[in-house]
Short mmCIF file of C-alpha atoms in Angstrom, two decimals:
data_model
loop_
_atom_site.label_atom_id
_atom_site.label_comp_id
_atom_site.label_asym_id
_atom_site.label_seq_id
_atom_site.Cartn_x
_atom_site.Cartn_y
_atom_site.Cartn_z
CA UNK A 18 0.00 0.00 0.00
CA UNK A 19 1.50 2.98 -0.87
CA UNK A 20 0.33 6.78 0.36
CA UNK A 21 0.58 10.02 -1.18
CA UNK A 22 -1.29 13.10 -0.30
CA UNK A 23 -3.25 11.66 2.86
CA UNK A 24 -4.87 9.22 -0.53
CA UNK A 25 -4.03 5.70 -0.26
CA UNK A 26 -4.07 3.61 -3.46
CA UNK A 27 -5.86 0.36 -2.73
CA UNK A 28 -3.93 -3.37 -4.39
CA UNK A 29 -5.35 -4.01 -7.43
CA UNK A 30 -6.13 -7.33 -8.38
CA UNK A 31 -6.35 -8.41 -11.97
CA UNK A 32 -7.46 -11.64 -13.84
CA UNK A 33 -5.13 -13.31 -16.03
CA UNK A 34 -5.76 -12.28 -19.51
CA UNK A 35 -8.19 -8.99 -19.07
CA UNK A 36 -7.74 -5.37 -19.76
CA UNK A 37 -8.41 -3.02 -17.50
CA UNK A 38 -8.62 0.66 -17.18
CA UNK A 39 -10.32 2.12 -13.81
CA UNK A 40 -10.76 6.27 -12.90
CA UNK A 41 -11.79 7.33 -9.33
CA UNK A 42 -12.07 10.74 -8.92
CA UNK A 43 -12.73 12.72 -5.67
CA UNK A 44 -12.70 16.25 -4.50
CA UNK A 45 -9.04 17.12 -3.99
CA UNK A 46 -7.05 14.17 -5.92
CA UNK A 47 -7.84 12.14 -8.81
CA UNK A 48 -5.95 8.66 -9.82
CA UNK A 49 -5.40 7.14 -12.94
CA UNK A 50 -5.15 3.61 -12.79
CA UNK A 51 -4.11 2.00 -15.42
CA UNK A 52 -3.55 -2.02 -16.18
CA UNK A 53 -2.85 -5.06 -18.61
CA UNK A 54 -2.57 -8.34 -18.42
CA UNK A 55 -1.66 -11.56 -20.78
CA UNK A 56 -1.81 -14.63 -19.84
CA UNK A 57 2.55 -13.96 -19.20
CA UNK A 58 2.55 -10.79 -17.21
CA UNK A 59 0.50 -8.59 -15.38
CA UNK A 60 1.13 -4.91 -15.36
CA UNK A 61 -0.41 -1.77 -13.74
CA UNK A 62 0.46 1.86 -13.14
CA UNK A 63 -1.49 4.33 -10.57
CA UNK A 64 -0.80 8.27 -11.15
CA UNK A 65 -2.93 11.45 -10.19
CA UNK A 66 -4.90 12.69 -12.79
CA UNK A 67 -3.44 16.17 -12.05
CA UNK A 68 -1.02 17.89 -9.58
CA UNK A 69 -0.90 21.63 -9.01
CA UNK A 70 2.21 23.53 -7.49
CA UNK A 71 3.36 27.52 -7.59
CA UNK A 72 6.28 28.92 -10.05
CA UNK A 73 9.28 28.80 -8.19
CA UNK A 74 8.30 26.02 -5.77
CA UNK A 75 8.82 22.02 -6.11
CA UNK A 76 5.67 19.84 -7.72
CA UNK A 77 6.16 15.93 -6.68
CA UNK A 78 4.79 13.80 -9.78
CA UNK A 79 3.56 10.48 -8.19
CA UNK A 80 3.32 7.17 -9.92
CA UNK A 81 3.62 3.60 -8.24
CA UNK A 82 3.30 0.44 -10.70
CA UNK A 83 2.72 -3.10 -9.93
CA UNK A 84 4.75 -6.03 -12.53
CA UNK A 85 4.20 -9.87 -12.73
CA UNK A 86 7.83 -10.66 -11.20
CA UNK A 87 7.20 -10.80 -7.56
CA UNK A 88 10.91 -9.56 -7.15
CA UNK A 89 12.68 -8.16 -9.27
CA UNK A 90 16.36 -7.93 -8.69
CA UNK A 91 17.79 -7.65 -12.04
CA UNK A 92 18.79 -4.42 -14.11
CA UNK A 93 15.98 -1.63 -14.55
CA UNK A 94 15.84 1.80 -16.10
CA UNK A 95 13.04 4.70 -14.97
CA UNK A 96 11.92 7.12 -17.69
CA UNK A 97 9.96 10.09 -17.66
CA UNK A 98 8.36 11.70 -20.58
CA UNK A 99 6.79 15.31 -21.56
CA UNK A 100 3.52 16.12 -23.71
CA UNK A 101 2.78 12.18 -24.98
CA UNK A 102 3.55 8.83 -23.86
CA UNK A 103 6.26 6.55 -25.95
CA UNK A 104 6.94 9.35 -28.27
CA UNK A 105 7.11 12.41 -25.97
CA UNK A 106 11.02 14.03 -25.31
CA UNK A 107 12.49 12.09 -22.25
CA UNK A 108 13.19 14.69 -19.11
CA UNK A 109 14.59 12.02 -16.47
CA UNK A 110 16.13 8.68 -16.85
CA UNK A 111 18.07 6.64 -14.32
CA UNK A 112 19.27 3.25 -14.79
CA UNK A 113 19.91 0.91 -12.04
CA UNK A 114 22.32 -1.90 -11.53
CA UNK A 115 21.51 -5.94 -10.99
CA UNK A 116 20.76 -5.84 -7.05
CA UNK A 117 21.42 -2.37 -6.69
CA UNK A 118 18.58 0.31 -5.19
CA UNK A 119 20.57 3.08 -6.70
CA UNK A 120 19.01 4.96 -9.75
CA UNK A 121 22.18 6.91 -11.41
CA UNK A 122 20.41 9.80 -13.23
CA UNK A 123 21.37 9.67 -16.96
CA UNK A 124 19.21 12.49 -17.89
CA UNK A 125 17.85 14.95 -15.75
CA UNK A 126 16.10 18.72 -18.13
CA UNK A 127 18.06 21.98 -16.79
CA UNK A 128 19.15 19.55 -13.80
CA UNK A 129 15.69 20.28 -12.09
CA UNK A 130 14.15 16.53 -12.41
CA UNK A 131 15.39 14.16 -9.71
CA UNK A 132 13.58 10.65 -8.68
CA UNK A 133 12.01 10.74 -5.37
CA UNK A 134 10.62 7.22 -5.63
CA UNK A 135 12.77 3.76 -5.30
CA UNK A 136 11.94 1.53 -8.63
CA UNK A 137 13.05 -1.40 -6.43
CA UNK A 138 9.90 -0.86 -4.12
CA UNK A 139 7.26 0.19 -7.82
CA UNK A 140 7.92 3.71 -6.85
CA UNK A 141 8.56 6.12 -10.02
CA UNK A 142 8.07 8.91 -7.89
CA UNK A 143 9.45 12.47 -9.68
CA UNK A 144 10.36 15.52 -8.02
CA UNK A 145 10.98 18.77 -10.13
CA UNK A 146 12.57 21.78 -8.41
CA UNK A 147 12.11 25.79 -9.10
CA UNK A 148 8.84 25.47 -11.27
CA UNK A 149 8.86 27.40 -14.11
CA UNK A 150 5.55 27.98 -16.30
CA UNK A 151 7.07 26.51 -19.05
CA UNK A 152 6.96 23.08 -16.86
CA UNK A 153 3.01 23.01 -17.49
CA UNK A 154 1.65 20.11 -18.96
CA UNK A 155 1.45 16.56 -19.45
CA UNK A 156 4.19 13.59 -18.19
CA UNK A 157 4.02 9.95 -18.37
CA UNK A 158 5.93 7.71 -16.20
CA UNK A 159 7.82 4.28 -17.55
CA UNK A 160 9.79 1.41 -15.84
CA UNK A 161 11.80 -0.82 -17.90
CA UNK A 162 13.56 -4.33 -16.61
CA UNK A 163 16.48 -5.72 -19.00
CA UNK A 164 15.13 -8.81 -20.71
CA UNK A 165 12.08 -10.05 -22.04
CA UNK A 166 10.64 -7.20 -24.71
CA UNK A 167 7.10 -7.41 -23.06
CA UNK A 168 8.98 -6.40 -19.31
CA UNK A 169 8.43 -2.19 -19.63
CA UNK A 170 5.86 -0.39 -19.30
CA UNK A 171 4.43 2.99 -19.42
CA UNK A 172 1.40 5.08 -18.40
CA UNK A 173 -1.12 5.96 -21.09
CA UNK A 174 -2.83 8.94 -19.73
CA UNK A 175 -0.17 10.70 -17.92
CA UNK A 176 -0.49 13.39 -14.86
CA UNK A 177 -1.26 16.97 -15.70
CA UNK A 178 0.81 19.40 -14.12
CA UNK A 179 -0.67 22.91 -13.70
CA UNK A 180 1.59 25.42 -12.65
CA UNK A 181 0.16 28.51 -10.88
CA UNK A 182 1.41 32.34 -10.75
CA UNK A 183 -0.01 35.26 -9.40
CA UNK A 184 -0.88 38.08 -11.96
CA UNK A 185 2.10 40.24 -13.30
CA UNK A 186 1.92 42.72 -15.56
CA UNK A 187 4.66 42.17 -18.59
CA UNK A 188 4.07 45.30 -20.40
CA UNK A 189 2.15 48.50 -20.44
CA UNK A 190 2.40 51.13 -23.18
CA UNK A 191 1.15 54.14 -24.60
CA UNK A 192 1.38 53.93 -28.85
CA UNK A 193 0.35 55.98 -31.98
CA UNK A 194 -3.00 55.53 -33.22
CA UNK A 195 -4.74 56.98 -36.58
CA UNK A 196 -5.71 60.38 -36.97
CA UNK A 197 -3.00 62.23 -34.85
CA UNK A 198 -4.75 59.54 -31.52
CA UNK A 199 -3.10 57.75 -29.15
CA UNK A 200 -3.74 54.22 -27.67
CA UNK A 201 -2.65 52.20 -24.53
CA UNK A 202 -1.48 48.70 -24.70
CA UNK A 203 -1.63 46.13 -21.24
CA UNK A 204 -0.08 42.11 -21.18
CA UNK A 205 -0.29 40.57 -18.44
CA UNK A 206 0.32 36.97 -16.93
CA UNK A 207 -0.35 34.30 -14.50
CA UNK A 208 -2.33 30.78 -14.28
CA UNK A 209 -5.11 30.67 -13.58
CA UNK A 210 -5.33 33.29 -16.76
CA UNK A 211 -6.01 37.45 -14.94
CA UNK A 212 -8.25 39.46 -15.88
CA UNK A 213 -7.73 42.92 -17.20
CA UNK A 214 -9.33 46.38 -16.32
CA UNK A 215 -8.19 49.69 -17.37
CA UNK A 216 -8.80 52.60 -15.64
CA UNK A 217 -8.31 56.50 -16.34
CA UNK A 218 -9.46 59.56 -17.01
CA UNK A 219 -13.40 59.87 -18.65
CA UNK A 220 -13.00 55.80 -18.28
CA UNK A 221 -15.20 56.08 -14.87
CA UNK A 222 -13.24 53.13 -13.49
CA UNK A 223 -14.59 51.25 -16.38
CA UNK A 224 -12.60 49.01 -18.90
CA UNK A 225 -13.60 50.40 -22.01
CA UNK A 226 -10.40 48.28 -23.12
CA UNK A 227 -10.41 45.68 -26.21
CA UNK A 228 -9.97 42.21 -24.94
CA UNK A 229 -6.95 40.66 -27.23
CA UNK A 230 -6.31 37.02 -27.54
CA UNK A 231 -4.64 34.51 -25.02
CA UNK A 232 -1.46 33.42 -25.62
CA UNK A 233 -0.28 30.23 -23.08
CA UNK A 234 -0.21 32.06 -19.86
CA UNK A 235 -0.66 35.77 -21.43
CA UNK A 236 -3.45 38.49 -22.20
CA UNK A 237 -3.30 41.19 -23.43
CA UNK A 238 -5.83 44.61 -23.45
CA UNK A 239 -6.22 47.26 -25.17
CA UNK A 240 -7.35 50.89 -25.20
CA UNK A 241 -8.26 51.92 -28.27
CA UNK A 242 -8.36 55.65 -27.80
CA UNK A 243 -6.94 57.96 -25.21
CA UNK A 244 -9.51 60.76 -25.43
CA UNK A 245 -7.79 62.90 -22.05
CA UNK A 246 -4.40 63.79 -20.55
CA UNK A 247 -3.48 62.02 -17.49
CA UNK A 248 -3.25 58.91 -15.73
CA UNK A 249 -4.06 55.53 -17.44
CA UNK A 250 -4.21 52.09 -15.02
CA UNK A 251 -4.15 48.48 -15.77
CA UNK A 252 -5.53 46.52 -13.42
CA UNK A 253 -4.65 42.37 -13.36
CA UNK A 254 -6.75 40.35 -10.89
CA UNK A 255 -6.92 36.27 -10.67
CA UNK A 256 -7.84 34.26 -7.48
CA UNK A 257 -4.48 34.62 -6.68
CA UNK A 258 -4.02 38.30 -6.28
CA UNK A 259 -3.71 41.31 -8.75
CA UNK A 260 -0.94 43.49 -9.89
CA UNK A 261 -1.24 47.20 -11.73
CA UNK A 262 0.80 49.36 -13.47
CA UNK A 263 0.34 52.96 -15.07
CA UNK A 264 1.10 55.15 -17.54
CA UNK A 265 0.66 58.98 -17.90
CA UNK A 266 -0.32 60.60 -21.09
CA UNK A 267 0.75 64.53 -21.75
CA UNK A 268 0.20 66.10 -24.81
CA UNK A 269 1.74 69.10 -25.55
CA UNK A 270 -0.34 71.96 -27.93
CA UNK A 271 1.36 74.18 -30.74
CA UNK A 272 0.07 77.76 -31.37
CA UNK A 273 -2.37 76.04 -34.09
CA UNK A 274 -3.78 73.60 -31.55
CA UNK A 275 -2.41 70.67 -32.60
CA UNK A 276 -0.92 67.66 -30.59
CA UNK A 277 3.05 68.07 -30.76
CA UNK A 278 3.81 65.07 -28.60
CA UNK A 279 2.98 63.02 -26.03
CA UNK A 280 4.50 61.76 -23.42
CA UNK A 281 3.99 57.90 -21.57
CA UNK A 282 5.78 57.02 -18.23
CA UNK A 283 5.25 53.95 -16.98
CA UNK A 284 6.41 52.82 -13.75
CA UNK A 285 10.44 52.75 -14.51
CA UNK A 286 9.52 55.84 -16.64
CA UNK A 287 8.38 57.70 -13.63
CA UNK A 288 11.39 56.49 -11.41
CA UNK A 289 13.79 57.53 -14.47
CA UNK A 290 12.32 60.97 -14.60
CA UNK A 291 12.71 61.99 -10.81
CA UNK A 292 16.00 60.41 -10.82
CA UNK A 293 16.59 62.99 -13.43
CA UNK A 294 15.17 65.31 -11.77
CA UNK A 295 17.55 65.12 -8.38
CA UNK A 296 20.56 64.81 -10.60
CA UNK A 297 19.71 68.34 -11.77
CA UNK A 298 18.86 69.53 -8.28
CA UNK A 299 22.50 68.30 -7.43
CA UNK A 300 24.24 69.84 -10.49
CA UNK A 301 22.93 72.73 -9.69
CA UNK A 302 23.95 73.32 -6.24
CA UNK A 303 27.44 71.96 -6.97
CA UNK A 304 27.17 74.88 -9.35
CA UNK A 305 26.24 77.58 -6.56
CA UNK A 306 28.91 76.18 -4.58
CA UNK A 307 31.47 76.25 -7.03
CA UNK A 308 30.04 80.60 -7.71
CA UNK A 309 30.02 80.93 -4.18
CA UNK A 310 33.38 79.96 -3.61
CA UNK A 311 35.01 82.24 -6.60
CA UNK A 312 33.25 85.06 -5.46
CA UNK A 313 34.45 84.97 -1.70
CA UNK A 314 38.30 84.44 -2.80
CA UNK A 315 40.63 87.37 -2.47
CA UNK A 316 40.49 89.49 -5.44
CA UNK A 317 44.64 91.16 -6.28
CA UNK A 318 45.02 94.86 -4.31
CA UNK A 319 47.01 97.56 -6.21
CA UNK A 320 50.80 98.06 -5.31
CA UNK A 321 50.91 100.94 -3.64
CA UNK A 322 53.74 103.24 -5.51
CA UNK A 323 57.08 104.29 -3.85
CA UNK A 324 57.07 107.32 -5.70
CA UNK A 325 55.51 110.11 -7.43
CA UNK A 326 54.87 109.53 -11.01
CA UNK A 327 55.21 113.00 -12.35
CA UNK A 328 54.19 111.48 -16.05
CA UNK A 329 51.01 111.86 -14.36
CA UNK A 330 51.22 115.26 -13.99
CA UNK A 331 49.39 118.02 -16.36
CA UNK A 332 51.48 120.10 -19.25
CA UNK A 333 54.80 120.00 -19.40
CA UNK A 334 55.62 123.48 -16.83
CA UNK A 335 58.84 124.41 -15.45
CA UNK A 336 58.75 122.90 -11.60
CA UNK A 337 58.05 126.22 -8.99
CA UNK A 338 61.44 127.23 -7.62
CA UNK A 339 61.66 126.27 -3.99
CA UNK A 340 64.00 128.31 -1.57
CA UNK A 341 64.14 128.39 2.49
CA UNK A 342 64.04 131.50 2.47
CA UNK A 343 63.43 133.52 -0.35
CA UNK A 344 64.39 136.88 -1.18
CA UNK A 345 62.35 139.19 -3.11
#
């Protein structure tokens, strides 16, 4: 009996020489069981019929099997596949040794897939690290013993993995439109999918945006027409959360009244302009200082002359006779 998720997978017992194919599916997990048997061997593989996990946290992939040999001691190999079963791309394989318990990984996608199981005790178990929502979709687990052809086998339907995000908006613009307009751009992702709301200016906290089409884990909306200056919000809510971004819309008039230019900040934008904006505070001062500091340094006195310069003096006059005393 093996137990995963407080959900215990019950021993299957199957006829010689039936098919079978069983699905129980309850609130919180669903299994897979899958099984075949000929009159030679009897096979079966139990996996969830979906596992969910966050971007950037660890999803465990469960899958237990049951074979014909009641031990099996001899060499093995454990395979993992993505999007279909036998022709998928392999993301994991490890190949064990004749009486060994050891699985040396042989393959292993960005080094993120590791086996948590032990194929020695039907236990395929796969652990992928630092989900990415690329990592979303289908994988099918398979078990193969050195031998007979007939000893492998592999699950059919596979477990989903869904990988969840909370919203996050990947872009926000503001872009030309016909007739001298302008128009406002919003993508956004996350799983499950958000959804979008603009809000602004004569938009009365109302969308008024163009829905565009999903791409994987993306939407996009759009404005069509920015009809006032000012402040433009996209709004991205899922049951996970929301996220929002802006951008501000300034159009500047000539002397005939037309639109000149306009003018979209977005987040970064708005931190890049008041950096800007204390840089030139700061140039500026260092520029007082630096006036300050010229104008309170001593300025060069006149030398004082030792003499009198008689150049100075007016036309050229004989110089008054001086006598101690005079006589008439």
């Amino acid at each position: 009996m093996a137990v995963y998720n407080s959900v215990t997978l019950g021993k299957l017992y199957i006829p010689a020489g039936s098919f079978v194919r069983t699905k129980r599916d309850t609130t919180e997990d669903s299994f897979h069981t899958e099984a075949h048997s000929a009159p030679s061997q009897r096979w079966s593989m139990q996996v969830p019929a979906e596992v969910s996990a966050a971007a950037g946290e660890a999803a465990v992939l469960p899958c237990t099997f049951t074979h014909p040999h009641g031990h099996y001691a001899g060499p093995l190999t454990a395979i993992w596949r993505a999007g279909e079963p036998y022709a998928g791309p392999q993301v994991f394989r490890c190949a064990a040794a004749r009486g060994s318990e050891l699985c040396l990984t042989a393959l292993s996608r960005h080094g993120r897939f590791r086996l948590l199981g032990n194929p020695r005790r039907n236990d395929l178990s796969l652990r992928i690290e630092r989900l990415a929502a690329a990592d979303a979709g289908r994988y099918f687990c398979r078990v193969e013993f050195a031998g007979d052809v007939h000893d492998r086998y592999e699950s059919r339907h596979g477990v989903r993995l869904r990988v969840t995000a909370a919203p996050r908006i990947v872009n926000i613009s503001v872009l030309p439109g016909p007739a001298h307009a302008f128009r406002a751009l919003c993508t956004a992702e996350g799983e499950p999918l958000p959804t979008l709301v603009w809000s602004g200016p004569s938009l009365d906290n109302r969308s008024n945006a163009t829905p565009g089409p999903a791409h994987g884990h993306q939407v996009t909306a759009e404005l069509p027409e920015l009809t006032h200056d000012g402040r433009y919000t996209c709004t991205a809510a899922s049951s996970l959360g929301h996220a929002e971004a802006s951008v501000y819309l300034f159009r500047f008039h000539g002397a005939g009244g037309a639109s000149a230019l306009a003018l979209s900040l977005g987040a970064l934008g708005l931190k890049a302009l008041l950096l800007l904006g204390v840089l030139a505070a700061r140039a500026a001062r260092r520029r007082s200082e630096h006036s300050d500091t010229l104008d309170t340094s001593p300025r060069p006195q006149a030398q004082e002359s030792s003499y009198e310069n008689l150049s100075q003096m007016g036309p050229r006059t004989p110089p008054a006779a001086m006598c101690s005393p005079c006589s008439p």
